[in-house]
Short mmCIF file of N, CA, C and O in Angstrom, two decimals:
data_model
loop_
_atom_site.label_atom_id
_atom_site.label_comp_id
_atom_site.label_asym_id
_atom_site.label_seq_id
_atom_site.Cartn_x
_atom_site.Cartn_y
_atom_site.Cartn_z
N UNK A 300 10.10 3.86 -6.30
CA UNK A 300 10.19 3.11 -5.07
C UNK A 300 9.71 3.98 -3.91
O UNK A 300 9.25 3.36 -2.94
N UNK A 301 9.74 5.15 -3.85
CA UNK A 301 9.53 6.28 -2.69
C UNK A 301 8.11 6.29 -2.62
O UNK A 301 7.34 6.22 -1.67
N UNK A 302 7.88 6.41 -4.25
CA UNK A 302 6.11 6.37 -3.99
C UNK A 302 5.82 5.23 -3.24
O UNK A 302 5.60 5.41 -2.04
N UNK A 303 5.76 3.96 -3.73
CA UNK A 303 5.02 2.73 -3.27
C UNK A 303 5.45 2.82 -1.26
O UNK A 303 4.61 2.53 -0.40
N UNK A 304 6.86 3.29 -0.94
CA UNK A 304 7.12 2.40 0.11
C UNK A 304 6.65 4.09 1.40
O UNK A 304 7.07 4.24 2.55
N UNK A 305 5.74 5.02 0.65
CA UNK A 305 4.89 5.83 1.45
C UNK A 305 3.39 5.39 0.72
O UNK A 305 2.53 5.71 1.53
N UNK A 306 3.02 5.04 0.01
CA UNK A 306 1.61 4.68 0.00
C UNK A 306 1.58 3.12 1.44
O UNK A 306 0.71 2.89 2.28
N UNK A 307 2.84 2.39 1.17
CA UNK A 307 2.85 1.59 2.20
C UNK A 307 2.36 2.40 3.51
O UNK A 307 1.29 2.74 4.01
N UNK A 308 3.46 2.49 3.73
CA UNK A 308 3.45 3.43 5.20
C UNK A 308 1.97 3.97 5.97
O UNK A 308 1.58 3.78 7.12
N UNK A 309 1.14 4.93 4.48
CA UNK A 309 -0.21 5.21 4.81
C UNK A 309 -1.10 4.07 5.15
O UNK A 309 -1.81 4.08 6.16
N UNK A 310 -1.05 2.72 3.98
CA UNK A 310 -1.67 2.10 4.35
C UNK A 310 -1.51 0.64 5.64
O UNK A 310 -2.22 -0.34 5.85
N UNK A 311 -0.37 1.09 6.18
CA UNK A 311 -0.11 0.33 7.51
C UNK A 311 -0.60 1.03 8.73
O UNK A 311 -0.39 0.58 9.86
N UNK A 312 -1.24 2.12 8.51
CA UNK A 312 -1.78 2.79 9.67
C UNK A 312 -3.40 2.73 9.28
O UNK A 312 -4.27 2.32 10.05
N UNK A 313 -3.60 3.16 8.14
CA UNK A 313 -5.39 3.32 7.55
C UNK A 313 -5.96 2.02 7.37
O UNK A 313 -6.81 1.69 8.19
N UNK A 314 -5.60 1.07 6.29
CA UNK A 314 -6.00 -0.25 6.20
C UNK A 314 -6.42 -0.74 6.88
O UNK A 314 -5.89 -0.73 7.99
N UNK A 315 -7.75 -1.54 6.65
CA UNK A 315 -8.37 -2.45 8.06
C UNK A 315 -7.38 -3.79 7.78
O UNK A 315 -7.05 -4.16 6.65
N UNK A 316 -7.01 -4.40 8.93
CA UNK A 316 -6.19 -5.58 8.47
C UNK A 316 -6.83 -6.69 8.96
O UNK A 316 -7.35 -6.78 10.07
N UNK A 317 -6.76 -7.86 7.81
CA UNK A 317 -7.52 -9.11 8.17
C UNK A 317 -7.14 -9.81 8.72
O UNK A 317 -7.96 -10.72 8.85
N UNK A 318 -5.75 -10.09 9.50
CA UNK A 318 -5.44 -10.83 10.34
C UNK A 318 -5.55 -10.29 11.49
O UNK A 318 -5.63 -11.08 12.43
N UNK A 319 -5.60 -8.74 11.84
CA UNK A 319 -5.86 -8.55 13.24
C UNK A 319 -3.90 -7.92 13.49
O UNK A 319 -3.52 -7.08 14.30
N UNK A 320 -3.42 -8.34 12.93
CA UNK A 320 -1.83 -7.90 13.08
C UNK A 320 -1.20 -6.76 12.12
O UNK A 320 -1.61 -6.57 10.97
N UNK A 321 -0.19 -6.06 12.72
CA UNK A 321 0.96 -5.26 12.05
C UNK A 321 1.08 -6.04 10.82
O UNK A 321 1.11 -7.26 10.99
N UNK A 322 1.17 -5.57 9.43
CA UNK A 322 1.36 -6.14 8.74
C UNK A 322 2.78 -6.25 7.96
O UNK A 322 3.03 -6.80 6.88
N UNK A 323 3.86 -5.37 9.10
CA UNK A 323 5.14 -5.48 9.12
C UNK A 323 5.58 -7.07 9.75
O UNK A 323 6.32 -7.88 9.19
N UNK A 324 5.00 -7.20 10.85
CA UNK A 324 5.12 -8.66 11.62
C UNK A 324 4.31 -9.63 11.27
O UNK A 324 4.55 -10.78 11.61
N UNK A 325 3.40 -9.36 10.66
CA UNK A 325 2.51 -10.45 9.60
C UNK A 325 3.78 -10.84 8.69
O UNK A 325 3.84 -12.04 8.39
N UNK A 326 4.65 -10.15 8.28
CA UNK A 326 5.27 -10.66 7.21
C UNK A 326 6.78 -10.92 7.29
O UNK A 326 7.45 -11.32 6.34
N UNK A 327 7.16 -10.70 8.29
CA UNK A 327 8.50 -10.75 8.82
C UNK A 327 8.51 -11.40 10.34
O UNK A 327 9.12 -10.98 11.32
N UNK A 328 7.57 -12.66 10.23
CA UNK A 328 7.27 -14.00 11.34
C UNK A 328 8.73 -14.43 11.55
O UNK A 328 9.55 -14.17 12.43
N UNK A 329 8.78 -15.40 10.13
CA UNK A 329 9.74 -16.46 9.82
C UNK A 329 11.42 -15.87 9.83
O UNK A 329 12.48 -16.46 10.06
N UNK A 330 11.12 -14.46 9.47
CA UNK A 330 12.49 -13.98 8.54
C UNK A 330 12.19 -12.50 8.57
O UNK A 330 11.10 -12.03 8.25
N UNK A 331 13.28 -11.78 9.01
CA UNK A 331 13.09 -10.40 9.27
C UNK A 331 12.98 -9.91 7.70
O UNK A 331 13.79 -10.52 7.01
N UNK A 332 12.29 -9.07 7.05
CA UNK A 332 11.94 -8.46 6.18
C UNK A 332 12.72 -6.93 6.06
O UNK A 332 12.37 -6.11 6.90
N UNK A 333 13.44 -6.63 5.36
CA UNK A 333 14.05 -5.30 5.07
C UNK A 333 13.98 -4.71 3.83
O UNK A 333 14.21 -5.44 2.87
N UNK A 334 13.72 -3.51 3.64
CA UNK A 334 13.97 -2.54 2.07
C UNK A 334 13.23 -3.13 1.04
O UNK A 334 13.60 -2.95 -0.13
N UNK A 335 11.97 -4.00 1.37
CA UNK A 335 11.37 -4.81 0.25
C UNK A 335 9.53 -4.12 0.42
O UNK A 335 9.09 -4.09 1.57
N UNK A 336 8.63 -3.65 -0.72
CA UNK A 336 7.81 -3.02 -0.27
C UNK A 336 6.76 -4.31 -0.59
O UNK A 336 6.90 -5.18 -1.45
N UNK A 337 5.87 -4.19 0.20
CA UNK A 337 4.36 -5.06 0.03
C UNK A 337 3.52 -4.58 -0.67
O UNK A 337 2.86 -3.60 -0.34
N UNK A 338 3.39 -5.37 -2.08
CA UNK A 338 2.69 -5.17 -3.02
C UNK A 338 1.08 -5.93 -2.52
O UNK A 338 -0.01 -5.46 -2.84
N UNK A 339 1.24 -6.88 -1.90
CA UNK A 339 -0.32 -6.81 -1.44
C UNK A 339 -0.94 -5.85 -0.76
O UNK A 339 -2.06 -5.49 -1.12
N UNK A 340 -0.23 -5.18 0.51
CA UNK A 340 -0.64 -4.17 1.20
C UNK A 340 -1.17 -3.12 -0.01
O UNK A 340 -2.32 -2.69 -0.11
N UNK A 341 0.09 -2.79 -0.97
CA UNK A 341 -0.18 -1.68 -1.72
C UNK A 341 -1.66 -2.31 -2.81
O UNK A 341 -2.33 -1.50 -3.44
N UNK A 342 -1.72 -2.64 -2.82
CA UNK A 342 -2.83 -3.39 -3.60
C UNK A 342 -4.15 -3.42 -2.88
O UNK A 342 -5.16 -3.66 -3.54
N UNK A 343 -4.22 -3.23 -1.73
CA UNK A 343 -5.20 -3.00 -0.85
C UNK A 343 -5.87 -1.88 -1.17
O UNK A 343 -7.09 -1.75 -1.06
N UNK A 344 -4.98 -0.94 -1.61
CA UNK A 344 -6.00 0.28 -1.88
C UNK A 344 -6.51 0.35 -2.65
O UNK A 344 -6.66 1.42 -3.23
N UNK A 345 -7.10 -0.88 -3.10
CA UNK A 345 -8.14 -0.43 -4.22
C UNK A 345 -9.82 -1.23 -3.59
O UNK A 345 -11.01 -1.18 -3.90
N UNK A 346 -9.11 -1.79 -2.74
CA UNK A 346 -10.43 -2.31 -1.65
C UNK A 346 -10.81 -1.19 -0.60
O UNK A 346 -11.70 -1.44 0.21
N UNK A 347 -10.31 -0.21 -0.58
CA UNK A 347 -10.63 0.75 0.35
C UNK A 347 -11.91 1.53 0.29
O UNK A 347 -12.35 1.50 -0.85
N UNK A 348 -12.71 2.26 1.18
CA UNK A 348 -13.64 2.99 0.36
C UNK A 348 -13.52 4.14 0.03
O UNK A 348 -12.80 4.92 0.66
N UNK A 349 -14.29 4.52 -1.19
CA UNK A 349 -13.22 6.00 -1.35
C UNK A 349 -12.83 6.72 -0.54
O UNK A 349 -11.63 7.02 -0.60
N UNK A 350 -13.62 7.25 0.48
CA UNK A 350 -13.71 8.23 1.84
C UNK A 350 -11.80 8.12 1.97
O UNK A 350 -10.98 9.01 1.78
N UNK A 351 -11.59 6.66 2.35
CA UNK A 351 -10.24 6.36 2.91
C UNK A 351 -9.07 6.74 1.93
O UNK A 351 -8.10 7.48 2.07
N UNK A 352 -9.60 5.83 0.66
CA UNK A 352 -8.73 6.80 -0.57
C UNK A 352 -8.37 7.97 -0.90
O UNK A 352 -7.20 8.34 -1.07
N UNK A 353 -9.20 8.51 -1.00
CA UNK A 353 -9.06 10.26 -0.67
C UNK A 353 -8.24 10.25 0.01
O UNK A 353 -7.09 10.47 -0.37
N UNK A 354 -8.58 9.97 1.35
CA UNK A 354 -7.87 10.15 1.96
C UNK A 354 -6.20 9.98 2.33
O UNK A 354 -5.59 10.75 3.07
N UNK A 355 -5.74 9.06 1.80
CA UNK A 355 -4.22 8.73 1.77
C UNK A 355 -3.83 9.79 0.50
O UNK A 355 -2.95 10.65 0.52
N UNK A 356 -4.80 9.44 -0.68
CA UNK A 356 -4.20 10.59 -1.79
C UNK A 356 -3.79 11.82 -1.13
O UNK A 356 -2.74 12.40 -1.40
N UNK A 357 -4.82 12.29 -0.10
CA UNK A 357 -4.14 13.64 0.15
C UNK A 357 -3.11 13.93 0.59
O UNK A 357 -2.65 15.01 0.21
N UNK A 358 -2.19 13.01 1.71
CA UNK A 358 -1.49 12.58 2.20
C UNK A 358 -0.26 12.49 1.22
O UNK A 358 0.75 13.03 1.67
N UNK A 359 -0.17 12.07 0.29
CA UNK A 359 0.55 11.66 -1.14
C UNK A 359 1.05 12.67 -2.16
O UNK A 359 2.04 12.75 -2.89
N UNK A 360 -0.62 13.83 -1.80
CA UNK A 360 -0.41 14.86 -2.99
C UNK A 360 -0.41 14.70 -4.18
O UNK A 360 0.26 15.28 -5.04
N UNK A 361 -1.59 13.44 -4.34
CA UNK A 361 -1.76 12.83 -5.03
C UNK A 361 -3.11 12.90 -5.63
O UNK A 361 -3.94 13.29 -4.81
N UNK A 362 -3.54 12.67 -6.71
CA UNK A 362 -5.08 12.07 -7.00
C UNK A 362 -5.18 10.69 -6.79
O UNK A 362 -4.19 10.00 -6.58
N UNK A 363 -6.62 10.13 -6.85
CA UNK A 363 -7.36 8.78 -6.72
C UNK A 363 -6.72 7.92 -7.53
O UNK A 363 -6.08 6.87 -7.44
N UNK A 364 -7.12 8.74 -8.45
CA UNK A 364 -6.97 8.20 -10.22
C UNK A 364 -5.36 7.78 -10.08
O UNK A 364 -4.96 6.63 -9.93
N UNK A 365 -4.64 8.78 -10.16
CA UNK A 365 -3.17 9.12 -10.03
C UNK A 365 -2.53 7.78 -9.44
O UNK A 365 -1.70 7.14 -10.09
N UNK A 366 -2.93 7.43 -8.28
CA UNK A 366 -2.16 6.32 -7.97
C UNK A 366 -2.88 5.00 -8.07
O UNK A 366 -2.21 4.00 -7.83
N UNK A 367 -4.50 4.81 -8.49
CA UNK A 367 -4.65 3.76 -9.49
C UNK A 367 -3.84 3.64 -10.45
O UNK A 367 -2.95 2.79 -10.52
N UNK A 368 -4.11 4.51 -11.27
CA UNK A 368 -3.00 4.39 -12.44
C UNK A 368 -1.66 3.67 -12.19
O UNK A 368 -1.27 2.63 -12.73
N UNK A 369 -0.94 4.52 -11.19
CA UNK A 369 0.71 3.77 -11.01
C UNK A 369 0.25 2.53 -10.36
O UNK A 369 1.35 1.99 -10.22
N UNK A 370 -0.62 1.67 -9.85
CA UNK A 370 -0.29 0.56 -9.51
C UNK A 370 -0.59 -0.43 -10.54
O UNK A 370 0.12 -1.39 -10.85
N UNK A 371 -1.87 -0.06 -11.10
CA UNK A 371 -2.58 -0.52 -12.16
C UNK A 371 -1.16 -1.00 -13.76
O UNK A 371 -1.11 -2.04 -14.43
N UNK A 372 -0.25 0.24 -13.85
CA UNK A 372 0.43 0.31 -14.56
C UNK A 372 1.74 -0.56 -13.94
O UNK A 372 2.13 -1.42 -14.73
N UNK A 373 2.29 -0.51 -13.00
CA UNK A 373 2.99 -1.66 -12.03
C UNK A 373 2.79 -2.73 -12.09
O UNK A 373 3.65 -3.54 -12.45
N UNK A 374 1.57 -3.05 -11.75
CA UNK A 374 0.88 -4.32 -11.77
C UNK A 374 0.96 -5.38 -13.20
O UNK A 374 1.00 -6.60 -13.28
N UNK A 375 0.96 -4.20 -14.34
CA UNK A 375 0.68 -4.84 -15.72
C UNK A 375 2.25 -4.97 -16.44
O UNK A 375 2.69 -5.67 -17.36
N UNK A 376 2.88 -3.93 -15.54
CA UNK A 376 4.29 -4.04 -16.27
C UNK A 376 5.03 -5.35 -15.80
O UNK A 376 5.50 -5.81 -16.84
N UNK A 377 5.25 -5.93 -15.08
CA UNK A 377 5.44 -7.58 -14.16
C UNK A 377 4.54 -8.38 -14.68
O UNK A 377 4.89 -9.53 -14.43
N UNK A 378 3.56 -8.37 -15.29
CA UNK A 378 3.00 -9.34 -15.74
C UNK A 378 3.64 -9.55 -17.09
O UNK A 378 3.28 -10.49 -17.81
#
């Protein structure tokens, strides 16, 4: 959970966002949102370009690969 809800974090500042909004208040309009992480946000990073990827990995202390993998593997374990 620590991982995902700091890859969040990175990508609420790096991410280009398509609505133009916080994507904390994109999603907590209707209903305040707490302790729950955004798997679309986190899913975003795989639309990123690498440059940016890198870039959060480093941030992470992480590799590219490394956290493809954990979402990739996330992603498939819920299915």
């Amino acid at each position: 959970v620590e991982f995902f809800t700091q890859l969040e974090g990175h990508l609420r500042t790096d991410a280009p966002r398509p609505t133009g909004r916080d994507p904390q208040a994109y999603r907590s309009y209707y209903a305040p949102v707490m302790h729950v992480v955004d798997g679309d946000l986190c899913d975003a990073f795989n639309a990123l370009s690498h440059d940016e990827q890198i870039k959060i990995a480093d941030r992470l202390d992480r590799t590219v690969g490394e956290i493809m993998k954990k979402l990739e593997d996330t992603r498939n374990s819920l299915l």
